[in-house]
mmCIF file of C-alpha atoms in Angstrom:
data_model
loop_
_atom_site.group_PDB
_atom_site.id
_atom_site.type_symbol
_atom_site.label_atom_id
_atom_site.label_comp_id
_atom_site.label_asym_id
_atom_site.label_seq_id
_atom_site.Cartn_x
_atom_site.Cartn_y
_atom_site.Cartn_z
ATOM 1 C CA UNK A 1 53.698 76.691 109.206
ATOM 2 C CA UNK A 2 55.633 77.513 106.010
ATOM 3 C CA UNK A 3 56.257 73.771 105.354
ATOM 4 C CA UNK A 4 52.526 72.960 105.918
ATOM 5 C CA UNK A 5 51.238 73.176 102.332
ATOM 6 C CA UNK A 6 49.316 70.944 99.970
ATOM 7 C CA UNK A 7 47.593 67.840 101.305
ATOM 8 C CA UNK A 8 48.730 67.965 104.936
ATOM 9 C CA UNK A 9 47.346 71.548 105.275
ATOM 10 C CA UNK A 10 44.061 70.442 103.686
ATOM 11 C CA UNK A 11 43.756 67.346 106.102
ATOM 12 C CA UNK A 12 44.225 69.495 109.220
ATOM 13 C CA UNK A 13 41.891 71.989 107.803
ATOM 14 C CA UNK A 14 39.130 69.508 107.189
ATOM 15 C CA UNK A 15 39.426 68.086 110.739
ATOM 16 C CA UNK A 16 38.871 71.622 112.076
ATOM 17 C CA UNK A 17 36.091 72.332 109.769
ATOM 18 C CA UNK A 18 34.286 69.203 110.976
ATOM 19 C CA UNK A 19 33.557 70.781 114.301
ATOM 20 C CA UNK A 20 31.159 73.242 112.672
ATOM 21 C CA UNK A 21 27.995 71.106 112.955
ATOM 22 C CA UNK A 22 28.309 70.455 116.749
ATOM 23 C CA UNK A 23 29.316 74.047 117.457
ATOM 24 C CA UNK A 24 26.508 75.532 115.515
ATOM 25 C CA UNK A 25 24.037 73.422 117.548
ATOM 26 C CA UNK A 26 25.808 74.447 120.699
ATOM 27 C CA UNK A 27 25.155 78.294 120.256
ATOM 28 C CA UNK A 28 21.461 79.169 120.733
ATOM 29 C CA UNK A 29 21.507 82.115 118.476
ATOM 30 C CA UNK A 30 19.914 82.524 115.126
ATOM 31 C CA UNK A 31 21.901 81.656 112.031
ATOM 32 C CA UNK A 32 22.549 85.259 111.015
ATOM 33 C CA UNK A 33 23.957 86.168 114.446
ATOM 34 C CA UNK A 34 26.222 83.121 114.381
ATOM 35 C CA UNK A 35 27.375 83.884 110.854
ATOM 36 C CA UNK A 36 28.120 87.520 111.678
ATOM 37 C CA UNK A 37 29.982 86.962 114.978
ATOM 38 C CA UNK A 38 31.850 83.992 113.712
ATOM 39 C CA UNK A 39 33.193 85.894 110.647
ATOM 40 C CA UNK A 40 34.121 88.868 112.881
ATOM 41 C CA UNK A 41 36.119 86.717 115.242
ATOM 42 C CA UNK A 42 37.547 84.582 112.418
ATOM 43 C CA UNK A 43 38.500 87.599 110.292
ATOM 44 C CA UNK A 44 40.275 89.356 113.143
ATOM 45 C CA UNK A 45 42.151 86.255 114.031
ATOM 46 C CA UNK A 46 43.279 85.677 110.444
ATOM 47 C CA UNK A 47 44.490 89.380 110.127
ATOM 48 C CA UNK A 48 46.492 88.925 113.403
ATOM 49 C CA UNK A 49 47.916 85.576 112.248
ATOM 50 C CA UNK A 50 49.017 86.723 108.796
ATOM 51 C CA UNK A 51 49.875 90.184 110.146
ATOM 52 C CA UNK A 52 48.091 92.131 107.438
ATOM 53 C CA UNK A 53 44.629 93.640 106.436
ATOM 54 C CA UNK A 54 42.868 92.128 103.395
ATOM 55 C CA UNK A 55 43.889 93.439 100.017
ATOM 56 C CA UNK A 56 40.766 94.475 98.227
ATOM 57 C CA UNK A 57 42.633 94.817 94.899
ATOM 58 C CA UNK A 58 45.435 92.811 93.274
ATOM 59 C CA UNK A 59 48.168 94.905 91.597
ATOM 60 C CA UNK A 60 50.625 93.868 88.931
ATOM 61 C CA UNK A 61 54.143 93.248 90.234
ATOM 62 C CA UNK A 62 55.617 94.959 87.119
ATOM 63 C CA UNK A 63 53.906 98.413 87.119
ATOM 64 C CA UNK A 64 51.662 98.295 90.209
ATOM 65 C CA UNK A 65 48.464 98.706 88.106
ATOM 66 C CA UNK A 66 45.368 96.994 89.230
ATOM 67 C CA UNK A 67 45.198 93.429 87.760
ATOM 68 C CA UNK A 68 41.519 93.345 86.918
ATOM 69 C CA UNK A 69 41.390 89.602 86.219
ATOM 70 C CA UNK A 70 43.114 88.728 89.456
ATOM 71 C CA UNK A 71 40.924 91.274 91.380
ATOM 72 C CA UNK A 72 37.761 89.732 89.934
ATOM 73 C CA UNK A 73 38.912 86.231 90.991
ATOM 74 C CA UNK A 74 39.636 87.594 94.408
ATOM 75 C CA UNK A 75 36.272 88.960 94.938
ATOM 76 C CA UNK A 76 34.357 86.101 93.402
ATOM 77 C CA UNK A 77 36.292 83.640 95.498
ATOM 78 C CA UNK A 78 35.499 85.719 98.634
ATOM 79 C CA UNK A 79 31.798 86.164 97.682
ATOM 80 C CA UNK A 80 31.332 82.388 97.059
ATOM 81 C CA UNK A 81 32.889 81.382 100.247
ATOM 82 C CA UNK A 82 30.908 84.006 102.268
ATOM 83 C CA UNK A 83 27.708 82.418 100.809
ATOM 84 C CA UNK A 84 29.059 78.966 101.640
ATOM 85 C CA UNK A 85 29.443 79.952 105.278
ATOM 86 C CA UNK A 86 26.085 81.580 105.476
ATOM 87 C CA UNK A 87 24.172 78.784 103.765
ATOM 88 C CA UNK A 88 25.964 76.237 105.945
ATOM 89 C CA UNK A 89 24.858 77.827 109.278
ATOM 90 C CA UNK A 90 21.271 78.528 107.918
ATOM 91 C CA UNK A 91 20.980 74.947 106.833
ATOM 92 C CA UNK A 92 22.201 73.555 110.178
ATOM 93 C CA UNK A 93 19.335 75.386 111.919
ATOM 94 C CA UNK A 94 16.760 73.784 109.618
ATOM 95 C CA UNK A 95 17.805 70.277 109.153
ATOM 96 C CA UNK A 96 20.263 67.611 110.410
ATOM 97 C CA UNK A 97 23.896 68.455 110.371
ATOM 98 C CA UNK A 98 24.692 65.340 108.287
ATOM 99 C CA UNK A 99 22.385 66.526 105.514
ATOM 100 C CA UNK A 100 24.007 69.972 105.302
ATOM 101 C CA UNK A 101 27.540 68.818 105.318
ATOM 102 C CA UNK A 102 27.198 66.084 102.824
ATOM 103 C CA UNK A 103 25.125 68.148 100.499
ATOM 104 C CA UNK A 104 27.793 70.897 100.693
ATOM 105 C CA UNK A 105 30.230 68.257 99.563
ATOM 106 C CA UNK A 106 28.406 67.856 96.328
ATOM 107 C CA UNK A 107 30.736 70.664 95.234
ATOM 108 C CA UNK A 108 32.805 68.370 93.026
ATOM 109 C CA UNK A 109 29.876 68.268 90.625
ATOM 110 C CA UNK A 110 30.139 71.914 89.931
ATOM 111 C CA UNK A 111 33.987 71.601 89.845
ATOM 112 C CA UNK A 112 33.701 68.929 87.292
ATOM 113 C CA UNK A 113 31.219 70.897 85.188
ATOM 114 C CA UNK A 114 32.900 74.261 85.261
ATOM 115 C CA UNK A 115 36.702 73.888 86.142
ATOM 116 C CA UNK A 116 37.598 72.830 82.651
ATOM 117 C CA UNK A 117 36.181 76.225 81.450
ATOM 118 C CA UNK A 118 37.598 78.297 84.286
ATOM 119 C CA UNK A 119 40.777 76.620 85.204
ATOM 120 C CA UNK A 120 41.666 74.650 82.120
ATOM 121 C CA UNK A 121 41.962 71.494 84.241
ATOM 122 C CA UNK A 122 40.860 68.566 82.222
ATOM 123 C CA UNK A 123 38.304 65.984 83.573
ATOM 124 C CA UNK A 124 38.632 62.244 83.277
ATOM 125 C CA UNK A 125 35.797 59.750 82.670
ATOM 126 C CA UNK A 126 35.704 58.801 86.317
ATOM 127 C CA UNK A 127 34.813 62.332 87.171
ATOM 128 C CA UNK A 128 31.680 62.167 85.247
ATOM 129 C CA UNK A 129 30.634 58.784 86.735
ATOM 130 C CA UNK A 130 31.263 60.322 90.122
ATOM 131 C CA UNK A 131 28.975 63.310 89.307
ATOM 132 C CA UNK A 132 26.212 60.859 88.397
ATOM 133 C CA UNK A 133 26.634 58.898 91.595
ATOM 134 C CA UNK A 134 26.578 62.050 93.696
ATOM 135 C CA UNK A 135 23.401 63.310 92.006
ATOM 136 C CA UNK A 136 21.843 59.898 92.868
ATOM 137 C CA UNK A 137 22.737 60.398 96.513
ATOM 138 C CA UNK A 138 21.161 63.767 96.486
ATOM 139 C CA UNK A 139 17.850 62.327 95.422
ATOM 140 C CA UNK A 140 17.674 60.472 98.770
ATOM 141 C CA UNK A 141 18.272 63.673 100.752
ATOM 142 C CA UNK A 142 15.608 65.595 98.983
ATOM 143 C CA UNK A 143 13.010 62.751 99.045
ATOM 144 C CA UNK A 144 13.468 62.717 102.865
ATOM 145 C CA UNK A 145 13.198 66.561 103.066
ATOM 146 C CA UNK A 146 9.799 66.556 101.351
ATOM 147 C CA UNK A 147 8.364 64.102 103.854
ATOM 148 C CA UNK A 148 9.994 65.433 107.169
ATOM 149 C CA UNK A 149 9.756 69.280 106.493
ATOM 150 C CA UNK A 150 13.635 69.521 106.095
ATOM 151 C CA UNK A 151 13.293 70.602 102.484
ATOM 152 C CA UNK A 152 14.399 74.185 103.086
ATOM 153 C CA UNK A 153 17.497 73.061 105.082
ATOM 154 C CA UNK A 154 18.359 70.512 102.334
ATOM 155 C CA UNK A 155 18.146 73.232 99.641
ATOM 156 C CA UNK A 156 20.431 75.370 101.597
ATOM 157 C CA UNK A 157 22.861 72.586 101.923
ATOM 158 C CA UNK A 158 22.757 72.104 98.227
ATOM 159 C CA UNK A 159 23.351 75.738 97.619
ATOM 160 C CA UNK A 160 26.372 75.703 99.850
ATOM 161 C CA UNK A 161 27.713 72.954 97.656
ATOM 162 C CA UNK A 162 27.288 75.096 94.558
ATOM 163 C CA UNK A 163 29.062 78.132 96.241
ATOM 164 C CA UNK A 164 31.743 75.996 97.779
ATOM 165 C CA UNK A 165 32.591 74.488 94.342
ATOM 166 C CA UNK A 166 32.877 77.940 92.715
ATOM 167 C CA UNK A 167 34.905 79.221 95.771
ATOM 168 C CA UNK A 168 37.426 76.496 95.214
ATOM 169 C CA UNK A 169 37.638 77.281 91.466
ATOM 170 C CA UNK A 170 38.062 81.023 91.780
ATOM 171 C CA UNK A 171 40.624 80.695 94.584
ATOM 172 C CA UNK A 172 42.575 78.086 92.505
ATOM 173 C CA UNK A 173 42.482 80.586 89.495
ATOM 174 C CA UNK A 174 44.420 82.979 91.609
ATOM 175 C CA UNK A 175 47.420 80.578 91.448
ATOM 176 C CA UNK A 176 49.165 81.926 94.442
ATOM 177 C CA UNK A 177 48.921 82.558 98.158
ATOM 178 C CA UNK A 178 46.740 85.460 97.292
ATOM 179 C CA UNK A 179 43.730 83.229 97.989
ATOM 180 C CA UNK A 180 44.126 84.096 101.713
ATOM 181 C CA UNK A 181 42.750 87.557 100.791
ATOM 182 C CA UNK A 182 39.561 85.866 99.425
ATOM 183 C CA UNK A 183 39.001 84.306 102.760
ATOM 184 C CA UNK A 184 39.568 87.697 104.433
ATOM 185 C CA UNK A 185 37.170 89.306 102.205
ATOM 186 C CA UNK A 186 34.642 86.449 102.719
ATOM 187 C CA UNK A 187 34.493 87.282 106.405
ATOM 188 C CA UNK A 188 34.023 90.935 105.692
ATOM 189 C CA UNK A 189 31.073 90.155 103.335
ATOM 190 C CA UNK A 190 29.525 87.658 105.766
ATOM 191 C CA UNK A 191 29.714 90.042 108.690
ATOM 192 C CA UNK A 192 28.502 93.046 106.736
ATOM 193 C CA UNK A 193 25.514 91.192 105.284
ATOM 194 C CA UNK A 194 24.448 89.183 108.482
ATOM 195 C CA UNK A 195 25.141 91.598 111.304
ATOM 196 C CA UNK A 196 22.351 94.073 110.488
ATOM 197 C CA UNK A 197 19.948 91.224 110.005
ATOM 198 C CA UNK A 198 20.988 89.648 113.379
ATOM 199 C CA UNK A 199 20.538 92.969 115.139
ATOM 200 C CA UNK A 200 17.004 93.482 113.597
ATOM 201 C CA UNK A 201 15.975 89.888 114.643
ATOM 202 C CA UNK A 202 17.606 89.750 117.946
ATOM 203 C CA UNK A 203 20.456 87.382 118.625
ATOM 204 C CA UNK A 204 18.634 84.700 120.406
ATOM 205 C CA UNK A 205 16.915 81.845 118.540
ATOM 206 C CA UNK A 206 13.456 81.030 120.217
ATOM 207 C CA UNK A 207 13.187 77.879 118.215
ATOM 208 C CA UNK A 208 16.635 76.517 119.126
ATOM 209 C CA UNK A 209 15.230 73.611 120.995
ATOM 210 C CA UNK A 210 13.263 72.195 118.136
ATOM 211 C CA UNK A 211 15.320 73.129 115.024
ATOM 212 C CA UNK A 212 17.729 70.229 115.525
ATOM 213 C CA UNK A 213 15.639 67.037 115.167
ATOM 214 C CA UNK A 214 15.604 65.160 118.443
ATOM 215 C CA UNK A 215 18.026 67.520 120.124
ATOM 216 C CA UNK A 216 17.402 70.270 122.874
ATOM 217 C CA UNK A 217 21.097 70.784 123.369
ATOM 218 C CA UNK A 218 21.075 74.385 122.326
ATOM 219 C CA UNK A 219 18.007 75.315 124.455
ATOM 220 C CA UNK A 220 19.656 74.710 127.830
ATOM 221 C CA UNK A 221 23.148 75.968 126.945
ATOM 222 C CA UNK A 222 24.504 78.541 129.430
ATOM 223 C CA UNK A 223 25.631 82.008 128.378
ATOM 224 C CA UNK A 224 29.299 81.299 128.834
ATOM 225 C CA UNK A 225 29.103 77.982 126.978
ATOM 226 C CA UNK A 226 27.504 79.769 124.078
ATOM 227 C CA UNK A 227 30.258 82.409 124.155
ATOM 228 C CA UNK A 228 32.823 79.723 124.206
ATOM 229 C CA UNK A 229 31.113 78.063 121.260
ATOM 230 C CA UNK A 230 31.096 81.062 119.127
ATOM 231 C CA UNK A 231 34.730 81.876 119.880
ATOM 232 C CA UNK A 232 35.696 78.343 118.905
ATOM 233 C CA UNK A 233 33.713 78.643 115.685
ATOM 234 C CA UNK A 234 35.481 81.874 114.801
ATOM 235 C CA UNK A 235 38.998 80.821 115.567
ATOM 236 C CA UNK A 236 39.218 77.084 115.097
ATOM 237 C CA UNK A 237 36.346 76.353 112.721
ATOM 238 C CA UNK A 238 36.781 79.167 110.100
ATOM 239 C CA UNK A 239 39.756 81.309 111.069
ATOM 240 C CA UNK A 240 42.721 78.928 111.258
ATOM 241 C CA UNK A 241 41.227 76.543 108.718
ATOM 242 C CA UNK A 242 40.939 79.405 106.189
ATOM 243 C CA UNK A 243 44.707 79.924 106.518
ATOM 244 C CA UNK A 244 45.400 76.186 106.120
ATOM 245 C CA UNK A 245 43.069 75.906 103.178
ATOM 246 C CA UNK A 246 44.767 78.773 101.277
ATOM 247 C CA UNK A 247 48.121 77.137 101.864
ATOM 248 C CA UNK A 248 46.686 73.729 100.868
ATOM 249 C CA UNK A 249 45.571 74.955 97.507
ATOM 250 C CA UNK A 250 49.202 75.667 96.517
ATOM 251 C CA UNK A 251 50.256 73.067 93.887
ATOM 252 C CA UNK A 252 46.985 71.078 94.331
ATOM 253 C CA UNK A 253 44.248 70.739 91.696
ATOM 254 C CA UNK A 254 40.819 72.145 92.508
ATOM 255 C CA UNK A 255 39.233 68.764 92.428
ATOM 256 C CA UNK A 256 41.934 67.192 94.581
ATOM 257 C CA UNK A 257 41.411 69.875 97.182
ATOM 258 C CA UNK A 258 37.722 69.154 97.312
ATOM 259 C CA UNK A 259 38.345 65.393 97.626
ATOM 260 C CA UNK A 260 40.870 65.584 100.414
ATOM 261 C CA UNK A 261 38.452 67.773 102.261
ATOM 262 C CA UNK A 262 36.080 64.845 102.490
ATOM 263 C CA UNK A 263 37.366 64.152 105.933
ATOM 264 C CA UNK A 264 35.000 66.933 107.073
ATOM 265 C CA UNK A 265 31.589 65.287 106.076
ATOM 266 C CA UNK A 266 32.931 61.973 107.523
ATOM 267 C CA UNK A 267 33.713 63.455 110.968
ATOM 268 C CA UNK A 268 31.117 66.210 111.182
ATOM 269 C CA UNK A 269 27.997 64.002 111.918
ATOM 270 C CA UNK A 270 30.034 61.863 114.331
ATOM 271 C CA UNK A 271 30.817 64.834 116.556
ATOM 272 C CA UNK A 272 27.159 65.892 116.434
ATOM 273 C CA UNK A 273 25.859 62.415 117.277
ATOM 274 C CA UNK A 274 28.283 61.931 120.180
ATOM 275 C CA UNK A 275 27.992 65.397 121.694
ATOM 276 C CA UNK A 276 24.421 66.488 120.773
ATOM 277 C CA UNK A 277 22.596 63.209 120.345
ATOM 278 C CA UNK A 278 21.368 63.949 116.783
ATOM 279 C CA UNK A 279 21.073 60.613 115.043
ATOM 280 C CA UNK A 280 20.805 60.834 111.252
ATOM 281 C CA UNK A 281 17.970 59.135 109.351
ATOM 282 C CA UNK A 282 18.400 55.972 107.292
ATOM 283 C CA UNK A 283 17.928 58.012 104.162
ATOM 284 C CA UNK A 284 20.497 60.488 105.245
ATOM 285 C CA UNK A 285 22.836 57.699 105.907
ATOM 286 C CA UNK A 286 22.131 56.105 102.575
ATOM 287 C CA UNK A 287 22.734 59.329 100.691
ATOM 288 C CA UNK A 288 25.896 59.991 102.571
ATOM 289 C CA UNK A 289 27.226 56.519 101.677
ATOM 290 C CA UNK A 290 26.379 56.986 97.990
ATOM 291 C CA UNK A 291 27.803 60.492 97.743
ATOM 292 C CA UNK A 292 31.000 59.985 99.737
ATOM 293 C CA UNK A 293 31.462 56.387 98.380
ATOM 294 C CA UNK A 294 31.372 57.665 94.826
ATOM 295 C CA UNK A 295 33.936 60.453 95.569
ATOM 296 C CA UNK A 296 36.337 58.133 97.383
ATOM 297 C CA UNK A 297 35.891 55.521 94.629
ATOM 298 C CA UNK A 298 36.947 58.134 91.987
ATOM 299 C CA UNK A 299 39.901 59.099 94.063
ATOM 300 C CA UNK A 300 41.034 55.519 94.192
ATOM 301 C CA UNK A 301 40.466 55.043 90.449
ATOM 302 C CA UNK A 302 42.421 58.151 89.462
ATOM 303 C CA UNK A 303 45.223 57.385 91.931
ATOM 304 C CA UNK A 304 45.694 53.895 90.132
ATOM 305 C CA UNK A 305 45.478 55.579 86.697
ATOM 306 C CA UNK A 306 48.266 57.991 87.737
ATOM 307 C CA UNK A 307 50.491 55.087 88.941
ATOM 308 C CA UNK A 308 50.001 53.210 85.734
ATOM 309 C CA UNK A 309 51.118 56.329 83.745
#
């Protein structure tokens, strides 16, 4: 595990993340219940794996005083990732999985816009062309949402992209393995916010059969299948990947981390289509091709530029 850093860790992380869409469809609970229990399981797993409780403050190695700047980055990273997880599950209950995951991966736009200010990482011309292309793809998603009633889910998907971008930035600003604490804090925040709401609403989701377009997979799921689904979500979809992502950020630019993670939106809808039967619309496919195509093209251009230098 110590050797699993940088891009290899991010690749494995993205593959595990990609199971989120199908597992959320599998569990017939409301979004707040899924978010709360998933974070409880994921947080406990992470604490056991790293053999420590989350640090809620960062102290200076020299005089043990609280490092305010590092602590602010710690909490902002945790808050942004907690919101990303919550928006992701809420969005999956309201629209197709491909819409949510691809809109979440518009995060490079916000990294391109704000990373130069917050991390001092310089952008290149291809970054800005990528941002324009991604925004063009987003237009297709939202034009579909207005016609099919998926607008709320698409908005939540877009918001998860905003928070995911800032989570990457604030975790990268920590500049060390301390980002693991941001993930631990994110699970504490998500569980604390969502559990009371889940209890007040009741865990079951009465509309589970119709929330996923064309899919009644969740409605007929047995109790034990649902329990297996939530355990898999907690351990293999957010717990272990969070550890991998924190290690993957070591020595990798914030924008590079976001691009390597594109494996997730490529695989996520495939799992859902194969196991749940949810087929994305033509506009969703078109938007996905534009967004992911622009991002992958940007990666190829910058790789060539680096080789020439």
